[in-house]
C-alpha positions in Angstrom: -14.1 -2.9 -9.0 -14.4 -5.0 -5.9 -15.1 -3.0 -2.8 -13.9 -4.2 0.6 -16.7 -4.2 3.1 -16.7 -3.0 6.7 -17.6 -6.6 7.6 -14.4 -7.9 6.0 -12.4 -5.2 7.9 -14.1 -6.3 11.2 -13.2 -10.0 10.5 -9.6 -9.0 9.7 -9.4 -7.0 13.0 -10.8 -9.9 14.9 -8.2 -12.2 13.4 -5.2 -9.9 13.6 -5.9 -8.5 17.1 -6.3 -12.0 18.5 -3.0 -13.4 17.2 -0.2 -14.1 19.6 3.3 -12.8 18.8 4.2 -15.9 16.7 0.9 -15.6 14.8 1.5 -11.9 14.2 5.0 -12.6 12.9 3.7 -15.3 10.6 0.9 -13.2 9.1 3.3 -10.2 8.6 5.8 -12.5 6.9 3.0 -14.0 4.6 1.8 -10.6 3.5 5.3 -9.2 3.2 6.3 -12.0 0.9 3.1 -11.5 -1.2 3.7 -7.7 -1.6 7.3 -6.9 -0.8 7.5 -3.7 -2.9 4.3 -2.4 -1.5 5.5 -3.1 2.1 8.9 -1.4 1.4 7.1 1.6 0.0 4.7 1.8 3.0 7.5 1.4 5.5 9.8 3.9 3.8 7.2 6.6 4.9 8.2 6.2 8.5 11.8 7.0 7.6 10.8 9.9 5.3 8.6 11.4 7.9 11.2 10.7 10.6 8.5 9.2 12.8 9.3 6.0 14.7 5.8 5.8 16.1 4.6 5.3 12.5 6.5 2.1 11.9 4.5 -0.2 14.2 1.3 1.4 13.0 2.1 0.9 9.4 3.0 -2.8 9.8 -0.3 -3.3 11.7 -2.4 -1.6 9.1 -0.5 -3.3 6.3 -1.4 -6.7 7.8 -5.0 -5.6 8.6 -5.7 -4.3 5.1 -4.1 -7.3 3.5 -6.2 -9.6 5.6 -9.4 -7.6 4.8 -8.7 -8.0 1.1 -8.1 -11.7 1.7 -11.4 -12.1 3.6 -13.2 -10.4 0.8 -11.4 -12.7 -1.7 -10.1 -9.7 -3.5 -6.9 -11.1 -5.0 -4.1 -8.8 -6.1 -1.3 -8.8 -8.6 2.0 -7.6 -7.2 2.6 -3.9 -6.8 5.7 -3.0 -8.8 8.0 -0.1 -8.8 6.3 1.0 -12.0 2.9 0.8 -10.4 4.2 3.1 -7.6 5.9 5.6 -10.0 2.7 5.9 -12.1 0.6 6.3 -9.0 2.5 8.9 -7.0 2.0 12.1 -8.9 -1.8 11.7 -9.4 -2.1 10.6 -5.7 -0.3 13.6 -4.3 -2.3 15.9 -6.6 -5.5 14.3 -5.3 -4.3 14.7 -1.7 -3.6 18.4 -2.3 -7.2 18.8 -3.6 -8.6 16.8 -0.7 -6.7 18.9 2.0 -7.8 22.1 0.3 -11.4 21.2 0.0 -11.9 18.7 2.9 -14.2 16.9 0.5 -14.3 13.2 1.2 -15.6 12.5 -2.3 -12.2 13.5 -3.7 -10.7 10.6 -1.8 -13.5 8.2 -2.7 -13.3 9.0 -6.4 -9.6 8.4 -6.6 -9.2 5.4 -4.2 -12.6 3.7 -4.8 -12.7 2.0 -1.4 -15.2 4.2 0.6 -15.5 1.8 3.5 -11.8 1.5 4.0 -11.2 5.3 3.8 -14.1 5.9 6.3 -12.6 3.2 8.5 -9.2 4.9 8.4 -10.7 8.3 9.1 -12.2 6.9 12.2 -9.1 5.1 13.2 -6.8 8.1 13.1 -9.3 10.4 14.8 -10.6 8.2 17.6 -9.0 7.4 21.0 -7.9 3.7 21.6 -9.7 1.6 24.1 -7.2 2.7 26.7 -7.9 6.4 26.0 -4.8 7.2 24.1 -5.0 9.1 20.8 -2.5 9.7 18.0 -0.9 13.1 17.9 -2.1 15.2 14.9 1.1 14.8 12.9 1.2 11.0 13.3 -2.5 10.7 12.6 -2.2 12.7 9.4 0.9 10.7 8.3 -0.8 7.4 9.0 -3.9 8.5 7.1 -1.8 9.6 4.0 0.2 6.4 3.9 -2.7 4.0 4.5 -4.7 5.8 1.9 -1.8 5.3 -0.6 -1.6 1.7 0.4 -5.3 1.1 0.0 -5.2 2.8 -3.4 -2.3 0.8 -4.6 -3.9 -2.5 -3.4 -7.1 -1.6 -5.2 -5.2 -0.6 -8.3 -3.6 -4.1 -8.6 -6.8 -6.1 -7.9 -7.2 -9.0 -10.3 -10.1 -8.5 -12.7 
């Protein structure tokens, strides 16, 4: 299994955060076309949670994670509806176990991307450069959805 390094995440952040509006639109479109079902699944969470703040964050992290996988040259098959259906029940069982035990190893064993999970833990719990922080509900929702996204991306990595 190919692990995405923190160095690749930092390169992805540097690229995504320095794009102008047209560049952001283009990269979002590129990754949306590459993984339309995954993006639809990720974006549906904002509606399911009824959290508009989540929408922009999810697009950002979808692009960021997609770019990190690309930097690492970790190529993916397409996530399908079947991939998601087979994934959901074990994922939510794992989440229940994680939230009961607060044992990071539960996440790492299931998702198998320790650097990305650690990165997201820091992202959701740290204030931005301007001092703003996510409210607890949004932070938890963002962490759950990005963990699912990372797990699905890892699941469809080409061997």
